[in-house]
Amino acid sequence: MVEIRTNTVAPEEVPTPLLAVGVRPGGSPPGRLLAEVAAPALSGGDFSGREGETALLYTGGAIAAQRLLLVGLGDEDSPSPEVLRRVAAAAARRARSSGVREAALVVEGGEHEVRATVEGAELGLYRFTRYKSSGREDGELKRLELLVDGRREEEARRGLRIGSAVAAAAITARDLANEPSNTATPEYLAERAREIARRHGMGCTVLDQAAIEEEGLAGLAAVGRAAGNEPHFIVLEHRRGGEAPPVVLVGKAVTFDSGGISIKPSSGMEDMKYDMSGGAAVLGAMEAVGRLELPLNVVALVPATENLPGGRAFKPGDVLRLHSGKTAEIVSTDAEGRLILADALSYARRYAPSAVVDCATLTGACVVALGHHASGLMGNDEDLIAELQAAGEAVGERAWPLPLFEEYTEQIKGDVADIKNSGGRPGGALTAGAFLKEFADYPWAHLDIAGTAHTKKNGGYRTKGATGVPARLLVEFLLGRTEVAA
């Protein structure tokens, strides 16, 4: 990972292999010397300033830096945090492709601008190379200096601290979700949770198969019954909020989902390693919570399992008595995520939570509804839904509210049990939400990240593979709760 620090030295005086500076259309870099170096490229039409465009210039000793990288800021008079993230990612990647190990980047503004820049640079540089046989460290950018106004240095340092922690949340989530499922087993996730707990002084409890059954987490036990790697129920507790009721984060972690008896088509099934992205995001968020030492009580619940066919697999037509006591009729074993989440939501009641947020790659229907540009958002508390939507907008992880009308609950009314685990194709994302709603008797919201948890292409500060969504959204939401608590 790149080391990022702030510096108040004037840009033209920094002896760096590469100095990056943002330029708007029709504008020029700040300061006479930088403007003179950039003038030929600007006047010759080689650089227009459109967002993310870059032009690399050799300075010939006119300034202390060996190279000047112009990066387009786009047309906004005051670039939004999302634009700054994308611009920082473009600058950092161009610096890396230039072969330099160190670079500097001019940042205009204070805490919020520095935070966005740090997030964009760290996430834009992300690569998952653990299984590459060679060249893992080749061409890595090792150090990035952010050149800031000395009058706002304290603000900048605060932005650096928050931005680094928020980026770490997404990177932790990306790393976990990008791992192949023969590595990222339920036990592997449990060990990563233990590491987070040890690093940040959190409480950690992990229930194995026997303890899961003893606790009555029947949905989790049934889904994991046929797998060679037994399920685990992971509990992380960050206790820095006194006697205040905690916020509970719940993340679905099906480390590989074949669909079970209701097996999926083989085409694209390799992507089912990403079905633990909700759990990965929750663990990533807890990494940031620990780094920032947030003065809150936050509990993370991660039911982790594989969903595989086998002689002991649960079957369509089975009836399960879930942790809450409600019975669920199994229509499809490929609708397993809501079963393990239902148990976790029921388990959360013991904390008398102020709010519970679950996130899951739950339904293909949500991808049909919203594509890959927004997560589905639903719940039983409009204020909580609004908080989460605002947090998503702030960090560029958009979530769009969807309804949970009573008619959706009617669709999952059971024939031989209280409810069915599938209401059919119509409104599939919403009937899944309606199923979860049956187990939440506290302020609750659900994020369906099936369309946003991973991507097939690079773009902005996202890279092919796991995106880390919604780890940054969760951290932003908790930061907002911190301000309210203060």
Coordinates of C-alpha atoms in Angstrom, one line a residue:
M1 CA 0.0 0.0 0.0
V2 CA 1.2 3.5 -0.8
E3 CA 2.4 5.6 2.1
I4 CA 0.6 9.0 2.1
R5 CA 1.7 12.1 4.0
T6 CA 1.0 15.8 3.9
N7 CA 3.6 18.5 3.2
T8 CA 3.3 22.3 3.2
V9 CA 6.3 23.0 0.9
A10 CA 5.5 25.1 -2.2
P11 CA 4.8 22.8 -5.2
E12 CA 7.6 24.3 -7.3
E13 CA 10.1 23.6 -4.6
V14 CA 9.4 19.9 -4.0
P15 CA 12.2 17.6 -5.3
T16 CA 10.1 14.8 -6.5
P17 CA 10.2 12.5 -9.5
L18 CA 6.7 13.5 -10.4
L19 CA 4.5 16.4 -9.4
A20 CA 0.7 16.1 -10.2
V21 CA -1.6 19.1 -10.3
G22 CA -5.2 19.5 -11.2
V23 CA -6.2 21.8 -14.0
R24 CA -9.7 23.0 -15.1
P25 CA -10.6 23.5 -18.7
G26 CA -9.2 26.9 -19.8
G27 CA -7.2 27.2 -16.6
S28 CA -3.6 26.6 -15.7
P29 CA -1.6 25.2 -12.7
P30 CA -1.2 27.5 -9.6
G31 CA 1.9 29.6 -9.5
R32 CA 4.0 31.2 -12.2
L33 CA 6.6 28.5 -12.6
L34 CA 4.1 25.6 -12.9
A35 CA 2.1 27.7 -15.4
E36 CA 5.2 28.3 -17.5
V37 CA 6.1 24.6 -17.6
A38 CA 2.5 23.7 -18.6
A39 CA 2.0 26.6 -21.1
P40 CA 3.1 24.7 -24.3
A41 CA 0.8 21.8 -23.6
L42 CA -2.1 24.1 -22.8
S43 CA -1.7 26.5 -25.7
G44 CA -1.0 23.7 -28.1
G45 CA -4.2 21.9 -27.4
D46 CA -2.5 18.8 -26.0
F47 CA -4.5 19.0 -22.8
S48 CA -8.1 20.2 -22.4
G49 CA -8.7 19.7 -18.7
R50 CA -11.6 17.3 -19.0
E51 CA -12.0 15.1 -15.9
G52 CA -9.4 12.4 -15.6
E53 CA -7.4 13.5 -18.6
T54 CA -3.6 13.5 -18.0
A55 CA -0.6 15.0 -19.7
L56 CA 3.0 14.2 -18.6
L57 CA 5.6 16.9 -19.1
Y58 CA 9.3 17.0 -18.4
T59 CA 10.3 20.1 -16.6
G60 CA 13.9 20.6 -17.8
G61 CA 14.9 21.9 -14.3
A62 CA 12.4 24.8 -14.4
I63 CA 11.0 23.5 -11.1
A64 CA 12.4 21.0 -8.5
A65 CA 10.2 18.2 -9.8
Q66 CA 11.5 16.1 -12.7
R67 CA 8.1 15.7 -14.3
L68 CA 4.8 17.7 -14.1
L69 CA 1.6 15.7 -14.5
L70 CA -1.4 17.7 -15.5
V71 CA -4.7 16.1 -14.4
G72 CA -8.1 17.3 -15.7
L73 CA -10.5 18.4 -13.0
G74 CA -13.5 18.8 -15.3
D75 CA -15.9 21.8 -15.6
E76 CA -17.0 22.1 -11.9
D77 CA -15.9 25.3 -10.3
S78 CA -15.5 23.5 -7.0
P79 CA -15.0 19.7 -7.7
S80 CA -17.2 17.4 -5.6
P81 CA -15.6 14.8 -3.4
E82 CA -16.5 12.1 -6.0
V83 CA -14.7 14.0 -8.7
L84 CA -11.7 14.4 -6.5
R85 CA -11.6 10.7 -5.8
R86 CA -11.7 9.9 -9.5
V87 CA -9.1 12.6 -10.3
A88 CA -6.8 11.4 -7.5
A89 CA -7.1 7.8 -8.8
A90 CA -6.2 8.9 -12.3
A91 CA -3.2 10.8 -11.1
A92 CA -1.9 8.0 -8.9
R93 CA -2.3 5.4 -11.6
R94 CA -0.5 7.6 -14.2
A95 CA 2.3 8.1 -11.7
R96 CA 2.6 4.4 -11.2
S97 CA 2.6 3.7 -15.0
S98 CA 5.4 6.2 -15.4
G99 CA 7.6 4.0 -13.3
V100 CA 8.2 6.4 -10.4
R101 CA 8.3 5.2 -6.8
E102 CA 7.5 8.6 -5.3
A103 CA 5.2 11.4 -6.3
A104 CA 3.6 14.5 -5.0
L105 CA 0.0 15.9 -5.6
V106 CA -1.2 19.4 -5.1
V107 CA -4.5 19.5 -3.0
E108 CA -6.5 22.7 -2.9
G109 CA -8.7 22.8 0.2
G110 CA -8.8 21.3 3.7
E111 CA -10.1 18.2 5.5
H112 CA -12.8 17.1 3.0
E113 CA -10.7 17.6 -0.1
V114 CA -7.7 15.7 1.4
R115 CA -9.9 12.9 2.6
A116 CA -11.4 12.4 -0.9
T117 CA -8.0 12.6 -2.5
V118 CA -6.6 10.0 -0.1
E119 CA -9.5 7.6 -0.7
G120 CA -9.3 8.0 -4.5
A121 CA -5.5 7.5 -4.6
E122 CA -5.4 4.4 -2.4
L123 CA -8.4 2.8 -4.0
G124 CA -7.3 3.7 -7.5
L125 CA -3.9 2.0 -6.9
Y126 CA -5.5 -1.1 -5.5
R127 CA -4.5 -4.4 -7.2
F128 CA -5.1 -7.9 -6.1
T129 CA -1.9 -9.7 -7.0
R130 CA -1.5 -12.3 -4.3
Y131 CA -1.7 -15.2 -6.6
K132 CA 0.5 -13.8 -9.4
S133 CA 3.7 -15.8 -9.8
S134 CA 6.0 -12.8 -10.5
G135 CA 6.0 -9.1 -10.7
R136 CA 3.9 -8.5 -7.6
E137 CA 5.8 -5.4 -6.5
D138 CA 6.9 -4.2 -10.0
G139 CA 6.1 -0.6 -10.7
E140 CA 4.4 0.1 -7.4
L141 CA 4.1 3.7 -6.2
K142 CA 5.5 3.6 -2.7
R143 CA 5.1 7.2 -1.4
L144 CA 2.7 10.0 -2.2
E145 CA 3.0 13.5 -0.7
L146 CA -0.1 15.7 -0.6
L147 CA 1.0 19.4 -0.9
V148 CA -1.5 21.4 1.2
D149 CA -1.9 25.0 2.4
G150 CA 0.1 25.5 5.6
R151 CA -2.7 27.5 7.1
R152 CA -4.9 24.3 6.8
E153 CA -2.3 21.7 7.8
E154 CA -4.3 20.5 10.9
E155 CA -7.4 20.1 8.8
A156 CA -5.4 18.2 6.1
R157 CA -3.9 15.8 8.7
R158 CA -7.4 15.1 10.0
G159 CA -8.6 14.4 6.4
L160 CA -5.6 12.1 5.8
R161 CA -6.4 10.1 9.0
I162 CA -10.1 9.7 8.1
G163 CA -9.5 9.1 4.4
S164 CA -6.8 6.4 5.1
A165 CA -9.2 4.6 7.5
V166 CA -12.1 4.7 5.1
A167 CA -9.9 3.5 2.2
A168 CA -8.7 0.7 4.5
A169 CA -12.3 -0.4 5.0
A170 CA -12.9 -0.8 1.3
I171 CA -9.5 -2.4 0.7
T172 CA -10.1 -4.9 3.5
A173 CA -13.4 -5.7 1.9
R174 CA -11.9 -6.0 -1.6
D175 CA -9.1 -8.3 -0.4
L176 CA -11.5 -10.6 1.4
A177 CA -14.0 -10.8 -1.5
N178 CA -11.3 -11.2 -4.1
E179 CA -9.9 -14.3 -2.4
P180 CA -10.8 -17.6 -4.0
S181 CA -13.3 -19.6 -2.0
N182 CA -10.8 -22.4 -1.4
T183 CA -8.9 -19.8 0.7
A184 CA -11.7 -17.6 2.0
T185 CA -13.6 -20.2 3.9
P186 CA -15.8 -19.4 6.9
E187 CA -12.9 -20.2 9.2
Y188 CA -10.7 -17.9 7.2
L189 CA -13.1 -15.0 7.7
A190 CA -13.3 -15.9 11.4
E191 CA -9.5 -15.6 11.7
R192 CA -9.5 -12.3 9.9
A193 CA -12.2 -11.1 12.4
R194 CA -10.0 -12.2 15.3
E195 CA -7.1 -10.2 13.8
I196 CA -9.2 -7.1 13.6
A197 CA -10.3 -7.7 17.2
R198 CA -6.7 -8.1 18.4
R199 CA -5.5 -5.1 16.5
H200 CA -8.1 -2.7 17.9
G201 CA -9.0 -4.1 21.3
M202 CA -12.5 -5.4 20.2
G203 CA -14.4 -8.4 21.6
C204 CA -14.7 -11.3 19.3
T205 CA -16.8 -14.5 19.5
V206 CA -17.0 -17.2 16.9
L207 CA -19.6 -19.9 17.0
D208 CA -18.7 -23.2 15.3
Q209 CA -21.2 -25.7 13.9
A210 CA -22.0 -27.2 17.3
A211 CA -22.4 -23.8 18.9
I212 CA -24.5 -22.6 16.0
E213 CA -26.9 -25.5 16.4
E214 CA -27.0 -25.1 20.2
E215 CA -27.8 -21.3 19.8
G216 CA -30.7 -22.3 17.5
L217 CA -29.4 -20.6 14.3
A218 CA -31.2 -23.2 12.2
G219 CA -31.0 -21.3 9.0
L220 CA -27.2 -21.0 9.1
A221 CA -26.9 -24.6 10.3
A222 CA -29.1 -25.9 7.5
V223 CA -27.4 -23.9 4.7
G224 CA -23.9 -25.1 5.8
R225 CA -24.8 -28.7 6.6
A226 CA -23.6 -30.2 3.4
A227 CA -20.3 -28.3 3.1
G228 CA -16.9 -29.7 3.9
N229 CA -16.0 -26.4 5.6
E230 CA -18.3 -25.9 8.5
P231 CA -20.2 -22.6 9.0
H232 CA -19.2 -20.0 11.5
F233 CA -21.1 -17.2 13.2
I234 CA -18.8 -14.3 13.8
V235 CA -19.4 -11.5 16.4
L236 CA -17.2 -8.5 16.7
E237 CA -17.9 -5.9 19.4
H238 CA -16.4 -2.4 19.5
R239 CA -17.3 -0.8 22.9
R240 CA -16.4 2.8 23.1
G241 CA -19.9 4.4 23.5
G242 CA -20.6 4.0 27.2
E243 CA -24.0 2.7 28.0
A244 CA -25.6 3.8 24.7
P245 CA -27.4 1.1 22.7
P246 CA -25.2 -0.2 19.8
V247 CA -25.5 0.0 16.1
V248 CA -25.4 -3.5 14.7
L249 CA -24.0 -4.3 11.3
V250 CA -24.9 -7.6 9.7
G251 CA -23.2 -9.0 6.6
K252 CA -24.1 -12.0 4.6
A253 CA -21.0 -14.2 4.0
V254 CA -21.7 -17.2 1.7
T255 CA -18.1 -17.9 0.8
F256 CA -19.3 -19.9 -2.2
D257 CA -22.8 -20.2 -3.4
S258 CA -23.5 -23.1 -5.8
G259 CA -27.3 -22.7 -5.2
G260 CA -27.3 -26.0 -3.3
I261 CA -29.8 -28.5 -4.5
S262 CA -31.4 -25.7 -6.6
I263 CA -28.0 -25.5 -8.4
K264 CA -27.1 -22.5 -10.4
P265 CA -26.1 -22.6 -14.1
S266 CA -22.4 -23.3 -14.5
S267 CA -21.8 -20.2 -16.6
G268 CA -20.4 -17.4 -14.4
M269 CA -20.6 -19.6 -11.3
E270 CA -17.0 -18.6 -10.5
D271 CA -18.3 -15.2 -9.5
M272 CA -20.2 -16.8 -6.6
K273 CA -17.1 -16.4 -4.5
Y274 CA -18.3 -12.8 -4.2
D275 CA -21.4 -13.9 -2.3
M276 CA -19.6 -13.1 0.9
S277 CA -19.2 -9.4 -0.1
G278 CA -21.7 -8.2 2.5
G279 CA -19.7 -9.9 5.3
A280 CA -16.5 -8.6 3.8
A281 CA -17.8 -5.0 3.8
V282 CA -18.9 -5.3 7.5
L283 CA -15.5 -6.6 8.5
G284 CA -13.9 -3.8 6.5
A285 CA -16.1 -1.2 8.2
M286 CA -15.0 -2.6 11.6
E287 CA -11.3 -2.2 10.6
A288 CA -12.1 1.5 10.0
V289 CA -14.1 1.8 13.2
G290 CA -11.1 0.4 15.1
R291 CA -8.6 2.7 13.4
L292 CA -10.7 5.8 14.1
E293 CA -11.5 4.7 17.6
L294 CA -15.1 5.9 17.1
P295 CA -16.8 6.8 20.3
L296 CA -19.7 4.4 19.6
N297 CA -20.8 0.9 20.4
V298 CA -20.8 -1.1 17.2
V299 CA -21.5 -4.8 16.9
A300 CA -20.8 -6.8 13.7
L301 CA -22.6 -10.0 13.0
V302 CA -21.3 -12.2 10.1
P303 CA -23.0 -15.5 9.4
A304 CA -20.4 -17.3 7.2
T305 CA -21.1 -20.5 5.3
E306 CA -20.8 -22.3 2.0
N307 CA -24.0 -23.4 0.1
L308 CA -23.3 -26.7 -1.6
P309 CA -25.2 -29.8 -2.7
G310 CA -24.7 -33.1 -1.0
G311 CA -26.3 -35.9 0.8
R312 CA -26.9 -33.7 3.9
A313 CA -28.0 -30.6 2.1
F314 CA -31.3 -28.9 2.9
K315 CA -33.9 -29.4 0.2
P316 CA -36.9 -27.6 -1.4
G317 CA -39.9 -28.5 0.6
D318 CA -38.1 -28.6 3.9
V319 CA -39.4 -26.5 6.9
L320 CA -36.9 -24.8 9.2
R321 CA -37.7 -23.3 12.6
L322 CA -35.4 -20.3 12.6
H323 CA -33.7 -18.6 15.5
S324 CA -36.7 -16.3 16.2
G325 CA -39.1 -19.2 16.3
K326 CA -40.7 -18.4 13.0
T327 CA -40.9 -21.3 10.5
A328 CA -39.8 -21.0 6.9
E329 CA -40.8 -23.3 4.1
I330 CA -37.9 -23.8 1.6
V331 CA -39.0 -23.1 -2.0
S332 CA -35.4 -22.7 -3.3
T333 CA -32.1 -23.6 -1.7
D334 CA -30.6 -20.8 -3.8
A335 CA -32.5 -18.3 -1.6
E336 CA -30.2 -19.2 1.2
G337 CA -28.9 -15.7 2.1
R338 CA -32.1 -14.5 3.7
L339 CA -32.1 -17.6 5.9
I340 CA -28.7 -16.9 7.5
L341 CA -29.5 -13.2 7.7
A342 CA -32.8 -13.9 9.4
D343 CA -30.9 -15.8 12.1
A344 CA -28.5 -12.9 12.5
L345 CA -31.2 -10.3 12.7
S346 CA -32.9 -12.4 15.4
Y347 CA -29.7 -12.7 17.2
A348 CA -29.2 -8.9 17.1
R349 CA -32.2 -8.4 19.3
R350 CA -30.2 -9.3 22.4
Y351 CA -28.3 -6.0 22.0
A352 CA -31.4 -3.8 22.1
P353 CA -29.8 -2.0 19.2
S354 CA -30.4 1.7 18.2
A355 CA -30.3 0.6 14.6
V356 CA -29.4 -2.5 12.5
V357 CA -28.1 -2.4 9.0
D358 CA -27.6 -5.6 7.0
C359 CA -25.9 -5.8 3.6
A360 CA -26.0 -8.7 1.2
T361 CA -25.5 -9.8 -2.4
L362 CA -29.1 -11.0 -2.0
T363 CA -31.0 -11.0 -5.3
G364 CA -30.4 -11.0 -9.0
A365 CA -33.7 -9.1 -9.2
C366 CA -32.0 -6.1 -7.6
V367 CA -29.5 -6.1 -10.5
V368 CA -32.4 -6.1 -12.9
A369 CA -34.1 -3.2 -11.1
L370 CA -31.0 -1.0 -10.5
G371 CA -28.2 -2.4 -12.7
H372 CA -24.7 -2.0 -11.3
H373 CA -24.9 1.7 -10.4
A374 CA -26.8 1.6 -7.1
S375 CA -27.6 -0.7 -4.3
G376 CA -31.2 -1.4 -3.3
L377 CA -32.2 0.1 0.1
M378 CA -35.2 -0.8 2.1
G379 CA -36.3 -1.1 5.7
N380 CA -38.8 -0.2 8.4
D381 CA -37.5 3.2 9.5
E382 CA -37.6 6.1 7.1
D383 CA -35.0 8.2 9.1
L384 CA -32.5 5.3 9.0
I385 CA -33.1 4.8 5.3
A386 CA -32.5 8.6 4.8
E387 CA -29.3 8.4 6.8
L388 CA -27.9 5.5 4.8
Q389 CA -28.9 7.1 1.4
A390 CA -27.2 10.3 2.4
A391 CA -24.1 8.4 3.5
G392 CA -24.0 6.6 0.2
E393 CA -24.3 9.9 -1.8
A394 CA -21.4 11.4 0.3
V395 CA -19.0 8.6 -0.5
G396 CA -20.0 7.7 -4.0
E397 CA -21.7 4.4 -3.1
R398 CA -25.3 5.2 -4.1
A399 CA -28.2 3.4 -2.6
W400 CA -31.8 3.8 -3.9
P401 CA -34.9 3.3 -1.6
L402 CA -37.3 0.6 -2.7
P403 CA -40.8 -0.1 -1.1
L404 CA -41.8 -2.9 1.2
F405 CA -45.5 -2.9 0.7
E406 CA -47.6 -5.4 2.6
E407 CA -48.4 -7.0 -0.7
Y408 CA -44.8 -8.3 -0.9
T409 CA -45.3 -9.9 2.5
E410 CA -48.4 -11.6 1.1
Q411 CA -46.2 -13.1 -1.7
I412 CA -44.1 -15.0 0.9
K413 CA -47.0 -16.3 3.0
G414 CA -46.3 -20.0 3.7
D415 CA -48.4 -22.9 2.7
V416 CA -47.3 -25.2 5.4
A417 CA -45.1 -22.8 7.4
D418 CA -45.2 -19.2 8.5
I419 CA -43.4 -17.9 5.5
K420 CA -41.7 -19.1 2.3
N421 CA -38.1 -18.2 1.4
S422 CA -39.1 -17.1 -2.1
G423 CA -42.0 -15.2 -3.4
G424 CA -41.3 -16.0 -7.1
R425 CA -39.9 -13.8 -9.8
P426 CA -42.1 -10.7 -9.5
G427 CA -40.5 -8.2 -7.1
G428 CA -37.8 -10.6 -6.1
A429 CA -35.6 -8.1 -4.4
L430 CA -38.6 -6.8 -2.4
T431 CA -40.0 -10.1 -1.3
A432 CA -36.5 -10.9 -0.1
G433 CA -36.6 -7.7 1.9
A434 CA -40.1 -8.5 3.1
F435 CA -38.7 -11.9 4.4
L436 CA -36.0 -10.1 6.4
K437 CA -38.5 -7.5 7.7
E438 CA -40.2 -10.4 9.6
F439 CA -37.2 -10.7 11.9
A440 CA -36.5 -7.0 12.6
D441 CA -38.5 -5.5 15.5
Y442 CA -36.1 -2.5 15.8
P443 CA -35.0 0.3 13.4
W444 CA -33.7 -1.7 10.5
A445 CA -32.5 -1.2 6.9
H446 CA -31.3 -3.7 4.3
L447 CA -28.8 -3.0 1.5
D448 CA -29.0 -5.4 -1.5
I449 CA -25.5 -5.1 -3.1
A450 CA -25.9 -7.8 -5.7
G451 CA -25.3 -5.4 -8.5
T452 CA -22.6 -3.2 -6.9
A453 CA -20.3 -5.6 -4.9
H454 CA -18.1 -6.5 -7.9
T455 CA -17.4 -5.2 -11.4
K456 CA -16.1 -6.6 -14.6
K457 CA -14.0 -3.5 -15.6
N458 CA -11.8 -0.8 -14.2
G459 CA -13.2 2.7 -13.9
G460 CA -12.5 5.8 -11.7
Y461 CA -11.2 4.5 -8.4
R462 CA -12.8 1.1 -8.8
T463 CA -10.8 -1.8 -10.2
K464 CA -12.0 -5.1 -11.8
G465 CA -13.2 -7.5 -9.2
A466 CA -14.6 -6.7 -5.7
T467 CA -15.5 -3.0 -5.2
G468 CA -15.7 -3.0 -1.4
V469 CA -19.2 -1.7 -1.5
P470 CA -20.8 -0.8 0.9
A471 CA -17.9 -0.6 3.4
R472 CA -17.3 3.2 2.9
L473 CA -21.0 3.8 3.1
L474 CA -21.2 2.0 6.5
V475 CA -18.3 4.0 7.9
E476 CA -19.7 7.3 6.7
F477 CA -23.0 6.3 8.3
L478 CA -21.2 5.6 11.6
L479 CA -19.2 8.9 11.4
G480 CA -22.6 10.7 11.1
R481 CA -23.8 8.9 14.2
T482 CA -20.6 10.0 16.0
E483 CA -21.4 13.6 15.2
V484 CA -24.9 13.2 16.5
A485 CA -23.7 11.5 19.6
A486 CA -21.1 14.3 20.2

